[in-house]
């Protein structure tokens, strides 16, 4: 039997470039780790926690997301969280993933950054042996000061050596409005000097000017979200011409009310204008699905075609931080599977 479009998408080899590992923490694991670590939660049950996932905007989500992450204390906790994501990624046909983590969420609770990275790394090394290639990107929390980001960067410096094969870049996340990329120019300049890859959330809730700042002041290699770029035609043309990729997360944008209806999502319009759009899950435990669910949501609401999906998946590999040799191997794998 020929597979349905949904089955074809589900089985396709793909890269995921925008996943916060703390956002993969499912309610069941939150409760398990809370019990294991003796951490008190503000919710009486898994169901009560899940019922609280009715977000009105980015900040309403972040408040719960940081509460969920409070159960992570020991290396095994970071390992368990990442191992669970590895299973989900493999099940969705992901062959390469670039994972964000938020060290400041943990260091401010007294968890050493070395503990965080060691646990994540152990699960990713296992994933690698099972066919999931992966990289790690350290994100600065933009609601905190740049001095805090600089201190975090300094503390992480030895890790960029120890885990050079995995830890390849820095990013910028958390509350966007009122915290423009320009606030982090100095720390991004240091990371750039070191040759690290650079990404930043911009144009999720924030205006197109934040995308310009990320491009012109931080000199990022990719923009996370960037869906509000559509408001500025010159910016769309620039993104298309330069092929600076957008890591778009449809279910996240719907849940956080960036768009009130998936039918109004700008992903297809950006793709049609030649922007290097990719599809990702952002915080899958909170937004109702892992990467394949995000592809399907776009297909169902936006009339994304067979050729569009091929392009989106191809974009995911072309925008990945991999060597030309690795890229060739990924594209060959995709082309052997998908004949548009
Ligand atoms: N941290 C986790 N998910 C995020 C998102 N969608 N935007 C900004 N920061 C985040
Ligand atoms: Zn994100």
XYZ file of C-alpha atoms and ligand atoms in Angstrom:
351
model
C 0.000 0.000 0.000
C 1.297 3.454 -0.781
C 1.820 5.468 2.368
C -0.400 8.456 3.102
C 1.161 11.927 2.970
C 1.270 11.928 6.773
C 3.071 8.573 6.822
C 5.509 9.767 4.164
C 6.351 12.824 6.284
C 6.602 10.774 9.464
C 9.090 8.364 7.898
C 11.252 10.999 6.235
C 14.762 11.620 7.543
C 14.857 15.171 8.863
C 16.796 17.590 11.046
C 15.383 19.443 14.020
C 17.071 22.797 14.726
C 14.942 24.388 17.433
C 14.170 22.303 20.507
C 14.659 23.477 24.089
C 15.587 20.350 25.989
C 13.819 21.668 29.105
C 10.719 21.978 26.901
C 10.773 18.239 26.236
C 10.097 17.500 29.907
C 6.757 15.672 29.904
C 4.454 16.065 32.950
C 4.958 12.398 33.900
C 8.727 12.901 34.099
C 8.310 16.205 35.963
C 6.363 14.373 38.668
C 8.792 11.450 38.736
C 11.804 13.750 39.175
C 9.976 15.919 41.735
C 9.401 12.834 43.846
C 12.939 11.519 43.330
C 14.441 14.861 44.365
C 11.953 15.919 47.020
C 10.977 19.043 45.092
C 7.548 20.497 45.889
C 5.378 21.355 42.887
C 2.506 23.840 42.837
C 0.309 21.205 41.120
C -1.372 18.293 42.878
C -1.306 15.870 39.937
C -0.095 15.276 36.400
C -3.586 16.157 35.170
C -3.603 19.416 37.151
C -0.242 20.360 35.671
C -1.374 19.542 32.142
C -4.551 21.551 32.704
C -2.361 24.587 33.426
C -0.953 24.426 29.877
C -3.485 26.993 28.654
C -1.157 29.779 27.654
C -2.102 33.301 26.682
C 1.319 34.460 25.503
C 5.038 33.659 25.736
C 5.417 34.846 29.349
C 2.478 32.768 30.611
C 4.234 29.722 29.162
C 7.687 30.632 30.467
C 6.378 30.902 34.040
C 5.239 27.252 33.926
C 8.248 26.100 31.904
C 10.689 27.418 34.530
C 8.590 25.846 37.312
C 8.775 22.505 35.456
C 12.556 22.775 35.108
C 12.910 23.217 38.891
C 12.827 19.416 39.333
C 16.172 19.041 37.494
C 18.951 18.776 40.063
C 21.315 15.904 39.321
C 23.189 14.636 36.297
C 20.803 11.680 36.015
C 17.855 14.073 35.765
C 19.385 15.810 32.749
C 20.243 12.407 31.314
C 16.677 11.075 31.757
C 15.145 14.175 30.199
C 17.463 14.050 27.191
C 17.163 10.270 26.752
C 13.369 10.656 26.562
C 13.750 13.305 23.848
C 16.184 11.077 21.935
C 13.505 8.347 21.810
C 10.902 10.791 20.505
C 13.279 12.223 17.931
C 14.274 8.786 16.618
C 10.590 7.807 16.423
C 9.944 10.924 14.297
C 12.692 10.160 11.783
C 15.038 12.847 13.102
C 18.602 12.016 12.051
C 20.184 15.271 13.218
C 19.140 17.549 16.061
C 20.487 20.816 17.452
C 19.378 21.188 21.031
C 19.106 24.337 23.137
C 19.651 24.348 26.863
C 19.266 27.178 29.393
C 22.132 26.917 31.910
C 21.053 29.968 33.916
C 17.743 28.270 34.795
C 19.817 25.659 36.613
C 22.870 27.526 37.881
C 20.665 30.035 39.692
C 19.264 27.071 41.666
C 22.785 25.929 42.546
C 23.130 23.227 39.889
C 26.633 23.396 38.365
C 26.721 23.896 34.598
C 29.053 20.872 34.372
C 26.277 18.666 35.817
C 23.792 19.957 33.249
C 26.047 19.337 30.255
C 27.365 15.980 31.500
C 23.838 14.555 31.802
C 22.705 15.861 28.427
C 25.920 14.677 26.764
C 25.594 11.128 28.101
C 22.163 10.746 26.492
C 23.263 12.387 23.244
C 26.304 10.113 22.964
C 23.968 7.131 23.285
C 21.655 8.663 20.691
C 24.608 9.113 18.359
C 25.328 5.383 18.555
C 21.714 4.771 17.508
C 21.860 7.027 14.474
C 20.900 10.420 15.910
C 23.561 13.006 15.172
C 23.374 15.973 17.539
C 24.771 19.346 18.567
C 24.197 21.461 21.641
C 23.624 25.231 21.793
C 23.904 27.195 25.043
C 21.169 29.821 25.319
C 21.324 33.009 27.362
C 18.134 34.088 29.117
C 17.357 37.526 27.751
C 15.242 38.602 30.744
C 18.469 38.530 32.788
C 21.294 41.058 32.413
C 24.101 40.888 29.891
C 26.526 40.724 32.821
C 24.794 37.523 33.893
C 25.133 36.179 30.345
C 28.840 37.143 30.316
C 29.407 35.336 33.629
C 27.598 32.268 32.270
C 29.696 32.379 29.120
C 32.921 32.579 31.167
C 31.844 29.664 33.341
C 31.072 27.639 30.209
C 34.426 28.291 28.503
C 36.084 25.031 29.639
C 33.020 23.125 28.393
C 33.421 24.531 24.893
C 36.795 22.711 24.912
C 35.778 19.493 26.677
C 32.640 19.088 24.572
C 33.888 20.734 21.375
C 32.316 17.928 19.324
C 28.867 18.731 20.729
C 28.684 22.237 22.189
C 29.037 24.398 19.110
C 27.129 27.598 19.630
C 25.194 30.110 21.677
C 21.626 31.366 21.422
C 19.226 33.819 23.018
C 15.818 32.906 24.420
C 13.180 33.667 27.092
C 10.976 36.803 27.292
C 11.454 38.668 24.039
C 9.540 41.928 24.418
C 11.642 44.618 26.060
C 14.830 42.563 25.729
C 16.183 43.303 22.245
C 19.191 41.495 20.806
C 21.246 44.720 21.176
C 21.301 44.050 24.942
C 23.621 41.070 24.251
C 26.067 42.514 21.722
C 29.160 42.057 23.882
C 28.596 38.437 24.831
C 27.766 37.487 21.253
C 30.936 39.278 20.083
C 32.980 37.106 22.453
C 31.296 33.941 21.213
C 31.843 35.018 17.619
C 35.534 35.652 18.276
C 35.798 32.109 19.504
C 34.254 30.837 16.280
C 31.038 29.593 17.845
C 27.804 29.390 15.868
C 25.267 32.072 16.731
C 21.485 31.983 16.820
C 18.822 34.126 18.493
C 15.088 34.043 19.013
C 13.756 37.109 17.214
C 10.434 38.085 15.704
C 8.453 35.538 17.696
C 6.497 38.117 19.726
C 8.989 40.907 19.107
C 8.949 43.251 16.103
C 10.930 42.936 12.848
C 13.452 45.435 14.249
C 14.606 42.678 16.639
C 15.366 40.475 13.624
C 17.417 43.280 12.084
C 19.307 43.635 15.378
C 19.993 39.899 15.541
C 21.346 40.001 11.972
C 23.256 43.277 12.114
C 24.455 43.500 15.715
C 24.761 39.868 16.828
C 25.612 38.566 13.319
C 23.622 35.407 13.862
C 23.762 32.423 11.516
C 20.051 31.610 11.962
C 16.939 33.269 13.369
C 14.732 31.280 15.746
C 11.054 31.837 14.874
C 11.313 35.043 12.815
C 7.679 34.696 11.776
C 6.986 38.406 12.208
C 9.500 39.156 9.426
C 6.490 38.993 7.081
C 5.511 42.485 8.325
C 8.578 43.963 6.594
C 8.853 43.096 2.871
C 12.448 44.352 2.640
C 13.400 42.042 5.492
C 11.732 39.078 3.800
C 13.694 39.815 0.614
C 16.899 40.061 2.619
C 16.262 36.738 4.392
C 15.478 35.065 1.079
C 18.553 36.524 -0.655
C 20.983 35.698 2.150
C 19.397 32.304 2.942
C 19.600 32.987 6.668
C 17.256 30.254 7.868
C 14.237 30.642 10.138
C 13.599 27.846 12.628
C 9.817 28.007 12.710
C 7.679 26.188 15.295
C 4.020 26.140 14.203
C 2.396 24.499 17.243
C 4.338 26.763 19.591
C 3.131 29.851 17.723
C -0.455 28.646 17.935
C -0.270 27.738 21.657
C 1.413 31.034 22.570
C -1.099 32.957 20.454
C 1.406 34.450 18.066
C -1.319 33.462 15.574
C -4.912 32.939 16.703
C -5.506 30.345 13.995
C -3.001 28.035 12.275
C -4.523 29.156 8.988
C -3.015 32.601 9.626
C 0.505 31.270 10.161
C 3.081 33.003 7.946
C 5.217 29.918 7.304
C 3.858 29.132 3.835
C 3.978 32.766 2.706
C 7.623 33.010 3.795
C 8.462 29.733 2.083
C 6.776 30.916 -1.129
C 8.920 34.067 -1.032
C 12.083 31.982 -0.972
C 12.942 32.191 2.730
C 14.821 29.153 4.119
C 12.050 28.073 6.468
C 12.468 24.975 8.641
C 9.943 23.207 10.887
C 10.676 22.398 14.522
C 8.983 21.611 17.829
C 10.345 24.292 20.253
C 8.932 22.874 23.535
C 7.106 19.719 22.436
C 5.964 18.577 25.892
C 4.088 21.860 26.316
C 2.762 22.580 22.829
C 1.067 19.341 21.858
C 3.534 17.531 19.676
C 7.014 16.658 18.513
C 8.458 17.608 15.135
C 6.220 15.449 12.940
C 3.099 16.885 14.552
C 4.417 20.314 13.580
C 4.829 19.290 9.930
C 1.313 17.852 9.920
C -0.195 20.969 11.481
C 1.362 23.075 8.699
C 0.183 20.670 6.008
C -3.384 20.585 7.306
C -3.837 24.314 7.857
C -1.714 25.912 5.164
C -1.913 23.695 2.109
C 1.787 22.889 2.320
C 2.423 20.604 -0.669
C 4.542 17.510 -1.208
C 7.234 19.646 -2.843
C 7.025 22.175 0.009
C 7.667 19.445 2.584
C 10.663 18.224 0.611
C 11.964 21.817 0.578
C 11.326 22.267 4.314
C 13.204 19.079 5.131
C 16.023 19.938 2.749
C 16.217 23.370 4.364
C 16.532 21.692 7.775
C 19.699 19.952 6.617
C 21.115 22.915 4.705
C 20.663 25.180 7.745
C 22.232 22.662 10.144
C 25.658 23.265 11.659
C 27.289 20.266 9.971
C 30.258 19.793 7.680
C 29.764 19.798 3.876
C 30.453 16.057 3.948
C 27.783 15.431 6.567
C 25.378 17.640 4.631
C 25.944 15.646 1.430
C 25.226 12.417 3.303
C 21.993 13.819 4.782
C 20.771 15.117 1.419
C 21.581 11.764 -0.219
C 19.550 10.040 2.480
C 16.638 12.420 1.945
C 16.762 12.101 -1.843
C 16.810 8.316 -1.629
C 13.595 8.530 0.396
C 11.729 11.466 -1.129
C 11.196 11.982 -4.816
C 9.206 15.231 -5.077
N 12.319 29.211 25.883
C 11.699 28.066 25.637
N 10.819 28.213 24.642
C 10.896 29.482 24.231
C 10.248 30.248 23.236
N 9.304 29.732 22.435
N 10.577 31.545 23.110
C 11.482 32.092 23.906
N 12.129 31.413 24.849
C 11.845 30.114 25.019
Zn 12.336 28.482 21.187
